[in-house]
Every structure is written in structure tokens, then in C-alpha cells.
Short mmCIF file of N, CA and C in Angstrom, two decimals:
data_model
loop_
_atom_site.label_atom_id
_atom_site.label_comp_id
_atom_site.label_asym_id
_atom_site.label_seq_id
_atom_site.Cartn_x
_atom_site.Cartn_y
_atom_site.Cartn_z
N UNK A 12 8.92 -22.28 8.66
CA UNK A 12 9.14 -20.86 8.43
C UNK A 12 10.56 -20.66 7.92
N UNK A 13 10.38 -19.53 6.83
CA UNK A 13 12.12 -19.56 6.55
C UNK A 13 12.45 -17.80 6.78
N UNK A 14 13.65 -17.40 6.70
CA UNK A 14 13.16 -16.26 6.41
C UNK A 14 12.91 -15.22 4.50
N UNK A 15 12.20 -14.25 4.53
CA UNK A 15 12.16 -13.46 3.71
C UNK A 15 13.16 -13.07 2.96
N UNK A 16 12.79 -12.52 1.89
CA UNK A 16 13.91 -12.74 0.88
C UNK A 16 14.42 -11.00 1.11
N UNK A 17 12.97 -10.55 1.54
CA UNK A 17 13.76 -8.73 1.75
C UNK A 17 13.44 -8.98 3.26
N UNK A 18 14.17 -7.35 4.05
CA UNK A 18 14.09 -6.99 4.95
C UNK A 18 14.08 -5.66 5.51
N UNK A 19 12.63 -5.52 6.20
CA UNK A 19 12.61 -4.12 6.67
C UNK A 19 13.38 -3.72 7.19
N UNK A 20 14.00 -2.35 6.89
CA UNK A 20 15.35 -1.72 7.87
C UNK A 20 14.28 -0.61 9.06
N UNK A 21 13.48 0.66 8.01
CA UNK A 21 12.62 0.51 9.29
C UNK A 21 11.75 1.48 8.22
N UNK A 22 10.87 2.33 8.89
CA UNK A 22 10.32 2.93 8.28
C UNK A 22 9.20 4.44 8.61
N UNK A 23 8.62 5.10 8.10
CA UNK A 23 7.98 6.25 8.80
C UNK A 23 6.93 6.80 8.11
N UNK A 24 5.76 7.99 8.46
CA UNK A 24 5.17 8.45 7.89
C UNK A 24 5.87 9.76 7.49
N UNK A 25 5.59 10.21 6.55
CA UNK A 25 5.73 11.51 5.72
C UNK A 25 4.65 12.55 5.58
N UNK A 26 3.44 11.76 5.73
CA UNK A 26 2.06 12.64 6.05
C UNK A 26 1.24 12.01 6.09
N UNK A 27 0.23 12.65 7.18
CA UNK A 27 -1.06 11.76 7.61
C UNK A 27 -2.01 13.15 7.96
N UNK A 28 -3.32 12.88 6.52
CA UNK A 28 -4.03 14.18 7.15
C UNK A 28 -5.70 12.87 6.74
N UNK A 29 -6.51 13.70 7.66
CA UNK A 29 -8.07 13.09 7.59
C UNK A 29 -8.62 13.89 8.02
N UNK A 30 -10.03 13.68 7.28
CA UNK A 30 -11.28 14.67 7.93
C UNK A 30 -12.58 13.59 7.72
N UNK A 31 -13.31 14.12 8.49
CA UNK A 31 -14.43 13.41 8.60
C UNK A 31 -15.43 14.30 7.77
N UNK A 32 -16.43 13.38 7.12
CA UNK A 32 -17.26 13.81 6.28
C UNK A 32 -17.99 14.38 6.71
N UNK A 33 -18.68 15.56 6.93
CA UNK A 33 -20.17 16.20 7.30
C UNK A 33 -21.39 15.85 6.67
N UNK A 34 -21.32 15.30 6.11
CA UNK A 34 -22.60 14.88 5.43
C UNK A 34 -22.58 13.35 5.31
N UNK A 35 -21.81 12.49 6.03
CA UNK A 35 -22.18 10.91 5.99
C UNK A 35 -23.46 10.49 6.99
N UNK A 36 -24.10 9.54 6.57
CA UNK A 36 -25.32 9.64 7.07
C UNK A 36 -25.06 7.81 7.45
N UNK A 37 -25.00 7.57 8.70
CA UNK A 37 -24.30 6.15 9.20
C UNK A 37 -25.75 5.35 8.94
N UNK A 38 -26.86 5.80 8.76
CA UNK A 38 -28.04 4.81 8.50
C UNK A 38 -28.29 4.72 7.24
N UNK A 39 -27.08 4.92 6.41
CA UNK A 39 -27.52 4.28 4.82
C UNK A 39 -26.15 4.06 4.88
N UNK A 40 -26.42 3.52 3.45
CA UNK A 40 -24.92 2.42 3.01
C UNK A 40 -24.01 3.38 2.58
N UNK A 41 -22.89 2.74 3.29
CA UNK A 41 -21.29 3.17 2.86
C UNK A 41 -21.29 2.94 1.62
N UNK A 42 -20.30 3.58 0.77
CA UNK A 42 -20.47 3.61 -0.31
C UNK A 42 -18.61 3.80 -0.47
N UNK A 43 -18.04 2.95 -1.82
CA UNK A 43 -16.42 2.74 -1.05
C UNK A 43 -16.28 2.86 -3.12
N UNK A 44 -15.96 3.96 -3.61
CA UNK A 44 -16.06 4.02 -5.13
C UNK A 44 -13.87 4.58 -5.36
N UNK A 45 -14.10 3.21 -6.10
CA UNK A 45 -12.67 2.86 -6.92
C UNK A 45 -11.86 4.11 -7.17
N UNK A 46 -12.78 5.24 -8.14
CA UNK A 46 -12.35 5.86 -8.55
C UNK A 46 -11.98 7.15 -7.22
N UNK A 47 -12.25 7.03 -6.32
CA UNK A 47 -12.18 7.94 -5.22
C UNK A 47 -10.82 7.22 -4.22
N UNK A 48 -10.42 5.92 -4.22
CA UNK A 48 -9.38 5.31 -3.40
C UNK A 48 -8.47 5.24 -4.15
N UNK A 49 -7.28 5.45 -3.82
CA UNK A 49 -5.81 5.48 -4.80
C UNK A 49 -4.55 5.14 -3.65
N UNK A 50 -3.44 4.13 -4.69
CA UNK A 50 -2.69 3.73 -4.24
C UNK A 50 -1.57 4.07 -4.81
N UNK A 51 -0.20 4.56 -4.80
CA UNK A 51 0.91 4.70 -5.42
C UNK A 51 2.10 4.35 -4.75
N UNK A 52 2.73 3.98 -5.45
CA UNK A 52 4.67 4.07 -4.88
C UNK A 52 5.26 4.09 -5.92
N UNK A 53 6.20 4.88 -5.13
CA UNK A 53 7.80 5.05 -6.18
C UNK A 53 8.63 3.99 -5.33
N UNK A 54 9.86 3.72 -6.45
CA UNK A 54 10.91 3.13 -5.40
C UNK A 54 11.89 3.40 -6.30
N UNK A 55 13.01 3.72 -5.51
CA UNK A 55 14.22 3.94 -5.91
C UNK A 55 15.62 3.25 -5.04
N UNK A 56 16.23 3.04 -5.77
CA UNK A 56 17.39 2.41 -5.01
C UNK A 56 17.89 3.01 -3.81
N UNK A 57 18.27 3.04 -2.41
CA UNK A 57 18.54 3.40 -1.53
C UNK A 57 20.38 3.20 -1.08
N UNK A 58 21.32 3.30 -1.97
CA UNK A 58 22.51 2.86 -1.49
C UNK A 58 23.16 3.49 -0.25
N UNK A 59 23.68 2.61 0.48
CA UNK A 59 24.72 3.22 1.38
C UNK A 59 25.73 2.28 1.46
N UNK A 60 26.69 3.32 1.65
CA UNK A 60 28.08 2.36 1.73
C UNK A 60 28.41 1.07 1.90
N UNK A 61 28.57 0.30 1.00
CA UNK A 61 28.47 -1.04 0.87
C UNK A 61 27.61 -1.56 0.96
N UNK A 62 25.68 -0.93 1.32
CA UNK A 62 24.96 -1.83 0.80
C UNK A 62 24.38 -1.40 -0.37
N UNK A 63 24.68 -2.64 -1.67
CA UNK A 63 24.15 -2.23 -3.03
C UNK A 63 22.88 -2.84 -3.29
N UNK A 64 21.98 -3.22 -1.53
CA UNK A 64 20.53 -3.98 -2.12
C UNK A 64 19.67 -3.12 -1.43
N UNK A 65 20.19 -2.42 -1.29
CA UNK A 65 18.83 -1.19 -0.03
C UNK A 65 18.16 -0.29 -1.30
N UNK A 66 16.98 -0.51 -0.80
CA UNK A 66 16.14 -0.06 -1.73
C UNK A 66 14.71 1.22 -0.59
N UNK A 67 14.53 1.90 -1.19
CA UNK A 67 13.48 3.13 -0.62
C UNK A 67 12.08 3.14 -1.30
N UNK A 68 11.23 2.48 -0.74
CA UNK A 68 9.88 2.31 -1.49
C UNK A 68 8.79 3.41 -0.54
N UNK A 69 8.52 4.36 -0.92
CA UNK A 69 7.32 5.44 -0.70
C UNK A 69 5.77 4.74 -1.42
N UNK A 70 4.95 4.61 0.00
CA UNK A 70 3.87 4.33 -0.63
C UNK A 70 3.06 5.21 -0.01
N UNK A 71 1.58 5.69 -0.97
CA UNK A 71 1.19 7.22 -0.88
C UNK A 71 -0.25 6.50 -0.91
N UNK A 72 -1.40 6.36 -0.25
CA UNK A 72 -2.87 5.56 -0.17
C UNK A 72 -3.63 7.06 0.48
N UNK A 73 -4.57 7.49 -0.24
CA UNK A 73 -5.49 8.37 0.07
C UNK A 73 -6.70 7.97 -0.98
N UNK A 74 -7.95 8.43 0.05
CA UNK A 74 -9.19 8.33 -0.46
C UNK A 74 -9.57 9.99 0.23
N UNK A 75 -9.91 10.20 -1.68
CA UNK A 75 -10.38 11.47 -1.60
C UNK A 75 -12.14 11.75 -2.05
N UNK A 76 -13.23 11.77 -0.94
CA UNK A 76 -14.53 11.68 -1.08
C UNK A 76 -15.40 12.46 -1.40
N UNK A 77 -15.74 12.18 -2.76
CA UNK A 77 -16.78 13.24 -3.46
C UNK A 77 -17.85 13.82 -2.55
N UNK A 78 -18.21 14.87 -2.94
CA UNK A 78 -19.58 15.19 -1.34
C UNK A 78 -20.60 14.23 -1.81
N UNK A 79 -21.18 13.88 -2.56
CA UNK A 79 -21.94 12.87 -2.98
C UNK A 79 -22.02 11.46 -2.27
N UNK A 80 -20.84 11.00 -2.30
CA UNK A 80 -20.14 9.83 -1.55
C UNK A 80 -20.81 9.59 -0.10
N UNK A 81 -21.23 8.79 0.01
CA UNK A 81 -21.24 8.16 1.53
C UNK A 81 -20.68 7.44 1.98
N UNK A 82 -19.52 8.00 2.80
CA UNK A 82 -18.29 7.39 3.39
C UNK A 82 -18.13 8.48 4.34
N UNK A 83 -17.33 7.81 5.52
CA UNK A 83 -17.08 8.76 6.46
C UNK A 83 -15.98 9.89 6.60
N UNK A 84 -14.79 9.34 6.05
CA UNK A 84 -13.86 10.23 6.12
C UNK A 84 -12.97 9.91 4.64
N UNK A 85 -12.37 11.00 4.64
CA UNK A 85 -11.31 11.43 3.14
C UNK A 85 -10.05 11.59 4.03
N UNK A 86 -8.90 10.94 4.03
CA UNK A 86 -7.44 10.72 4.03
C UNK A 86 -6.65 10.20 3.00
N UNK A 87 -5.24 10.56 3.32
CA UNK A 87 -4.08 10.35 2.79
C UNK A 87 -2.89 10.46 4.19
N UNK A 88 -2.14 8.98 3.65
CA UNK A 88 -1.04 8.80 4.05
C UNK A 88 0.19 8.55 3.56
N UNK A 89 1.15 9.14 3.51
CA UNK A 89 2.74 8.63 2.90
C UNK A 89 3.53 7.70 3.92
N UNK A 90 3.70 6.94 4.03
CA UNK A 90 4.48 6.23 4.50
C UNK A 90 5.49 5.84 3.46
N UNK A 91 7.38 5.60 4.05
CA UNK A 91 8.33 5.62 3.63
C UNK A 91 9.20 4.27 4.25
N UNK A 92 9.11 3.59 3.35
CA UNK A 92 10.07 2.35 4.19
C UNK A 92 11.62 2.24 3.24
N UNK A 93 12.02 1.61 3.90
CA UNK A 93 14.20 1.55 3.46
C UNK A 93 14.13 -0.53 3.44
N UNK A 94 14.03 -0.76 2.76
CA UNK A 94 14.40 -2.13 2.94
C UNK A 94 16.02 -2.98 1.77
N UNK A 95 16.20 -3.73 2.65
CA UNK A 95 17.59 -4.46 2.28
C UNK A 95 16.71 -6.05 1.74
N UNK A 96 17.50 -6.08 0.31
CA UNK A 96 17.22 -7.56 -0.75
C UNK A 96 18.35 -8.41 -0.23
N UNK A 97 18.03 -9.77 -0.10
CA UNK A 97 18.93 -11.24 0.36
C UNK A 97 19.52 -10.96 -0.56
N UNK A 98 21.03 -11.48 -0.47
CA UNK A 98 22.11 -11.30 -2.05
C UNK A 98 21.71 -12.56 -2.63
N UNK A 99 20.90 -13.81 -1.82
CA UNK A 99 20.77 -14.89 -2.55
C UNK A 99 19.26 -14.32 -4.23
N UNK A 100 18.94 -13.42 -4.04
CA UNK A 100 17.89 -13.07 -4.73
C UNK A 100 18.84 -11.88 -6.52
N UNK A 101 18.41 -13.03 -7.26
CA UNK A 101 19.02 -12.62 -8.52
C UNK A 101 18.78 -10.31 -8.78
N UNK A 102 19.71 -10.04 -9.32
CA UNK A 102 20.07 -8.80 -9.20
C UNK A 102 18.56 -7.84 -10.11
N UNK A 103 18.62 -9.16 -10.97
CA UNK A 103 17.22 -8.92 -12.08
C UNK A 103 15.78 -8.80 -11.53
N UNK A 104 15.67 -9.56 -10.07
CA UNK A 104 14.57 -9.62 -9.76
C UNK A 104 14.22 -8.94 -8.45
N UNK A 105 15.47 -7.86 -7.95
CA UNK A 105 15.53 -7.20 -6.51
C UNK A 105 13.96 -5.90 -7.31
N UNK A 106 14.03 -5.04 -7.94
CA UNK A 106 13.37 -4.14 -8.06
C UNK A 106 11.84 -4.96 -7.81
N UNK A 107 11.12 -5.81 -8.76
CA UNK A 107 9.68 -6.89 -8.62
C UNK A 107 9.56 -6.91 -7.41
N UNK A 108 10.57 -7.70 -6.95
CA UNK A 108 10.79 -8.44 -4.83
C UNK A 108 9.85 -7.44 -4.26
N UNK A 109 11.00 -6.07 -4.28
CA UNK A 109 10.57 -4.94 -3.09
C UNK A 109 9.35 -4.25 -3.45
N UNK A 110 8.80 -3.99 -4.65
CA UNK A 110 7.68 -3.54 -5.41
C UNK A 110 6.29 -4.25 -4.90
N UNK A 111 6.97 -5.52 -4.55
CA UNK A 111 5.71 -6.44 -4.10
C UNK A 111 5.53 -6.95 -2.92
N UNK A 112 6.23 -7.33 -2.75
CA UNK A 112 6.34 -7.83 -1.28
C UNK A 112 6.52 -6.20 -0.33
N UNK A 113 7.65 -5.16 -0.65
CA UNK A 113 7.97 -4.20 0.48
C UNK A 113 6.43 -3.85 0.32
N UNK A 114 6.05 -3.15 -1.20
CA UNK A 114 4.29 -2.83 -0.46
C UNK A 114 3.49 -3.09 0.07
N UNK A 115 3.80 -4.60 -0.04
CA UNK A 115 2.81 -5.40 0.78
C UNK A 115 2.95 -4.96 2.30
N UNK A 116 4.61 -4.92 2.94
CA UNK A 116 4.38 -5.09 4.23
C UNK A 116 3.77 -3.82 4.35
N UNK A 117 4.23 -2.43 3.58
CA UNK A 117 4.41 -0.98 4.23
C UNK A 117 2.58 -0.68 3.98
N UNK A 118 1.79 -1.37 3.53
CA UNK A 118 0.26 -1.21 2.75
C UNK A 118 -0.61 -1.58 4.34
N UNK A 119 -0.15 -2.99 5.10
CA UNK A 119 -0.28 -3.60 6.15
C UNK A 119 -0.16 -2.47 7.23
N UNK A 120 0.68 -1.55 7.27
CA UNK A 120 1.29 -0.92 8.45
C UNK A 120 0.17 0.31 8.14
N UNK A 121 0.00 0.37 6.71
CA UNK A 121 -0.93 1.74 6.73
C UNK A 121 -2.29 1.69 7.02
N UNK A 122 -2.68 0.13 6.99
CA UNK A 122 -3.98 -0.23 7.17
C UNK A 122 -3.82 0.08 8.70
N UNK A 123 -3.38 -0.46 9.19
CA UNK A 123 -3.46 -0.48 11.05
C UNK A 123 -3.92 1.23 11.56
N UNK A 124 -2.58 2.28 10.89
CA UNK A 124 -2.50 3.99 10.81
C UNK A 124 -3.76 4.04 10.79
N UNK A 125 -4.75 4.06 9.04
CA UNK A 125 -5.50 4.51 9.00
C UNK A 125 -6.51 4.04 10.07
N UNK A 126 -6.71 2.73 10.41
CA UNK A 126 -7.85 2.21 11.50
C UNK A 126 -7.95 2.54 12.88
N UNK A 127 -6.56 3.16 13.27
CA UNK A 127 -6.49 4.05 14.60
C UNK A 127 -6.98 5.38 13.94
N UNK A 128 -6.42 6.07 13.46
CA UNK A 128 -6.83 7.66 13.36
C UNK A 128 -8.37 7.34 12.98
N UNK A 129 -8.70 6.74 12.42
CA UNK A 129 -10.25 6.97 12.07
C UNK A 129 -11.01 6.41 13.27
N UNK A 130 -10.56 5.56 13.79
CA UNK A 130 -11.16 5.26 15.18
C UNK A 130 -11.29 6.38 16.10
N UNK A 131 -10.33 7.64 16.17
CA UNK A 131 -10.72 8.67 17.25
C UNK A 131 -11.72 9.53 16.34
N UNK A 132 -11.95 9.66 15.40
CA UNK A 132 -12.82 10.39 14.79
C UNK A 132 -14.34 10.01 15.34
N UNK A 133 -15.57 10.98 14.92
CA UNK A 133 -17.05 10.93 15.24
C UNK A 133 -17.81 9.76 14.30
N UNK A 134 -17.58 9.18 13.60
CA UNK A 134 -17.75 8.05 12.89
C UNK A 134 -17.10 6.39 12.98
N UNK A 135 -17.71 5.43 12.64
CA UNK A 135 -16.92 4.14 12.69
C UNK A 135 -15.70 4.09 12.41
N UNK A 136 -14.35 3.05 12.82
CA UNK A 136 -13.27 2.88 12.00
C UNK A 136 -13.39 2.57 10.78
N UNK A 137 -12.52 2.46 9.72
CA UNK A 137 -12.36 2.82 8.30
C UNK A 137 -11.15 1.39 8.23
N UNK A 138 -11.42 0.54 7.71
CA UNK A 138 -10.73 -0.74 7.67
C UNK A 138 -10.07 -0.59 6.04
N UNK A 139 -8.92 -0.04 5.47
CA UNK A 139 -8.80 -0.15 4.00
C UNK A 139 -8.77 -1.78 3.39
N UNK A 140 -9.49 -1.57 1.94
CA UNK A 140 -9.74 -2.71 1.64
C UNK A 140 -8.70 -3.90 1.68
N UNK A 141 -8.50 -4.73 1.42
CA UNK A 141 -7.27 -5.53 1.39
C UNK A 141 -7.14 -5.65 -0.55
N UNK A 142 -5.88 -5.19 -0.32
CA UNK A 142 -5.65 -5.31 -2.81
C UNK A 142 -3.53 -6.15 -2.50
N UNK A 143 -3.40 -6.20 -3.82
CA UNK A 143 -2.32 -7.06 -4.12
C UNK A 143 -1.57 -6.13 -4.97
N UNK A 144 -0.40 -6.43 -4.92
CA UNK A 144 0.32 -5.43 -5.20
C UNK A 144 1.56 -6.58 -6.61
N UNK A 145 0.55 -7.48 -6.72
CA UNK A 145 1.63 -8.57 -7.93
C UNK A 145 0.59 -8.34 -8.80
N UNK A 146 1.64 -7.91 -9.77
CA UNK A 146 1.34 -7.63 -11.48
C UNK A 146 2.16 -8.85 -11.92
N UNK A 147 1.20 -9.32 -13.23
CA UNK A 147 1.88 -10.72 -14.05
C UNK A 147 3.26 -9.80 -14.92
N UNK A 148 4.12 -10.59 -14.51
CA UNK A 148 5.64 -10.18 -15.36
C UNK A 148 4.95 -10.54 -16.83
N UNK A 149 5.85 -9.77 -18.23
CA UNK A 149 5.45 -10.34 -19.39
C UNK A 149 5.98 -11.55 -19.68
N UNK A 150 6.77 -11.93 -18.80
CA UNK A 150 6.92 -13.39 -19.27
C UNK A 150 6.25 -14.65 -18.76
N UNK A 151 5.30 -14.25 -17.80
CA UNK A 151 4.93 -15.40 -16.68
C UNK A 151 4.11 -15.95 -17.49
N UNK A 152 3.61 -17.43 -16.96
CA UNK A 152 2.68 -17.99 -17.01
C UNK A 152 1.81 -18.18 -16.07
N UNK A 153 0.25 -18.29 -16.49
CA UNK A 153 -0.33 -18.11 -15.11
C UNK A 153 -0.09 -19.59 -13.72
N UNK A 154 -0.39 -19.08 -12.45
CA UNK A 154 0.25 -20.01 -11.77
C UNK A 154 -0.78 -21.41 -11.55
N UNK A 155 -1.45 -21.68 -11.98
CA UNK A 155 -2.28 -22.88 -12.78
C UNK A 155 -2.35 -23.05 -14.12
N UNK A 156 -1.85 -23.69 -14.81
CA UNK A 156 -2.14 -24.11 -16.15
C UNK A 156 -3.75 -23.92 -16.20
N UNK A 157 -3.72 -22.84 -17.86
CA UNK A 157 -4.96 -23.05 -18.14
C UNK A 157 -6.20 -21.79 -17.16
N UNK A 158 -5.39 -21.34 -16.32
CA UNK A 158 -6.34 -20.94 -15.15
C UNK A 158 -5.89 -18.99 -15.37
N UNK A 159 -6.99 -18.59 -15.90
CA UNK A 159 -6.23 -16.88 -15.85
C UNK A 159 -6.25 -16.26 -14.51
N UNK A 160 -5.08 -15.38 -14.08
CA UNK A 160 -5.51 -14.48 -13.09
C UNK A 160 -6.86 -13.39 -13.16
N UNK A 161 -7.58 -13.37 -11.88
CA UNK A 161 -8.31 -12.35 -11.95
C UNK A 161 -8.31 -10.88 -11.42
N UNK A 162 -8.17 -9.86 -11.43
CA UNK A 162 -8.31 -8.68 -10.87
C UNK A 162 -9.52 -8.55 -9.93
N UNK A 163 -9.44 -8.13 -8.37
CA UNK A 163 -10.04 -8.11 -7.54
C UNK A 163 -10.66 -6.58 -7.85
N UNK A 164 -11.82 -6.18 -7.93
CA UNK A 164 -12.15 -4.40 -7.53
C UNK A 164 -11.76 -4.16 -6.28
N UNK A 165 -11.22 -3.02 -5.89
CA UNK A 165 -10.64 -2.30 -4.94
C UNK A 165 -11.89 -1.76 -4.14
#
């Protein structure tokens, strides 16, 4: 084990709203449509006095469910994390780092959120899918010769 190249300073929600569907019908199939689940973050540099690697990544995950849809509940959460980049990590590659990795952790923390709150609700828990948050740089090569990355559906 070594450690991480970033580090959570800490982090919070900004908003957490859910409702449960009235019309999900638990004896037919869930139904989990792309165009209804959405993921976003901003990030912006976070400076404070003498630290020039703190960075502020807002990540915003709501599924908003057509009445059509069979799914149980429609939420959105903001969660807000502050994280600090290793100085050993080139200056060029701090923004990628936290973009990928900070979403990763703050995406993790929202999965857990959403699987409690939907757990007190009148329907099953709501497990969000598991997605990746690494986009190929334009310069990369893929990480097998010969071998393309694939895009997972959400």
C-alpha cells in the first residue's frame, strides 16, 4: 500500500431531495434508462493560504424518473468535497488527478447517501450503478497495445 497522490480534506452535502415513485409496480422489472440518470462536476481550484494544490470538486448525481419509468424513486444529490494534490504530482496533471480519482472517492460516498435514504423509503434500496470517471487524455495510448477502451452503459 502506498499512499494516494490526492487527499480528502473533508467534505459535505449541499442537497439531498427523493421521492418515491407512485406508480412503481415491484412485480415487474426495474427499468434503470441512461437518459433519466445524470452525473456532473465542476472543479475549481480551492486556494488557501499557502496551499496552491487544494482543489473544490462539486459532484451533482440525480435520477430524474419519467412516469413511464419503472423505478422506484427520483433523487438528486450535491455533494462537495475540498481535496489537497501531493506536490510530488506534476502541476500539469493536478486538475485530471482530482477530476478522477476526487470523483471517484466523492461518487463512492454518494452511493452509500443514496442507499440509506432510499432504504427508509416504501420501496427496495436503490444501489447507483457503479461508472468511471477516466476519460482517454488526447494524447494517451490505450493501456494494452492494440486493445481499445470500451465505454460501459450507465
Amino acid at each position: 500500500m502506498k499512499p494516494a497522490p490526492i487527499s480528502l480534506l473533508e467534505y459535505f452535502a449541499t442537497d439531498l431531495t427523493f421521492s418515491a415513485n407512485p406508480n412503481f409496480a415491484s412485480d415487474k422489472p426495474t427499468e434503470i434508462k441512461e437518459c433519466e440518470f445524470g452525473v456532473e462536476d465542476r472543479l475549481q481550484r480551492a486556494p488557501k493560504e499557502g496551499e496552491d494544490h487544494r482543489w473544490q470538486l462539486t459532484l451533482e448525481i440525480k435520477h430524474q424518473v419519467a412516469p413511464e419509468t419503472n423505478f422506484p424513486y427520483s433523487f438528486r444529490l450535491v455533494l462537495v468535497g475540498f481535496f489537497n494534490v501531493a506536490n510530488s504530482v506534476k502541476p500539469e496533471n493536478e486538475e485530471r488527478m482530482v477530476r478522477i480519482q476526487g470523483a471517484s472517492v466523492l461518487y463512492g460516498m454518494a452511493r452509500e447517501i443514496v442507499r440509506a435514504v432510499t432504504g427508509r423509503g416504501p420501496h427496495r434500496p436503490v444501489m447507483l450503478p457503479t461508472v468511471s470517471f477516466y476519460e482517454k487524455s488526447p494524447n494517451s495510448t490505450p493501456p494494452i497495445a492494440g486493445v481499445e477502451e470500451q465505454k460501459a452503459p450507465i
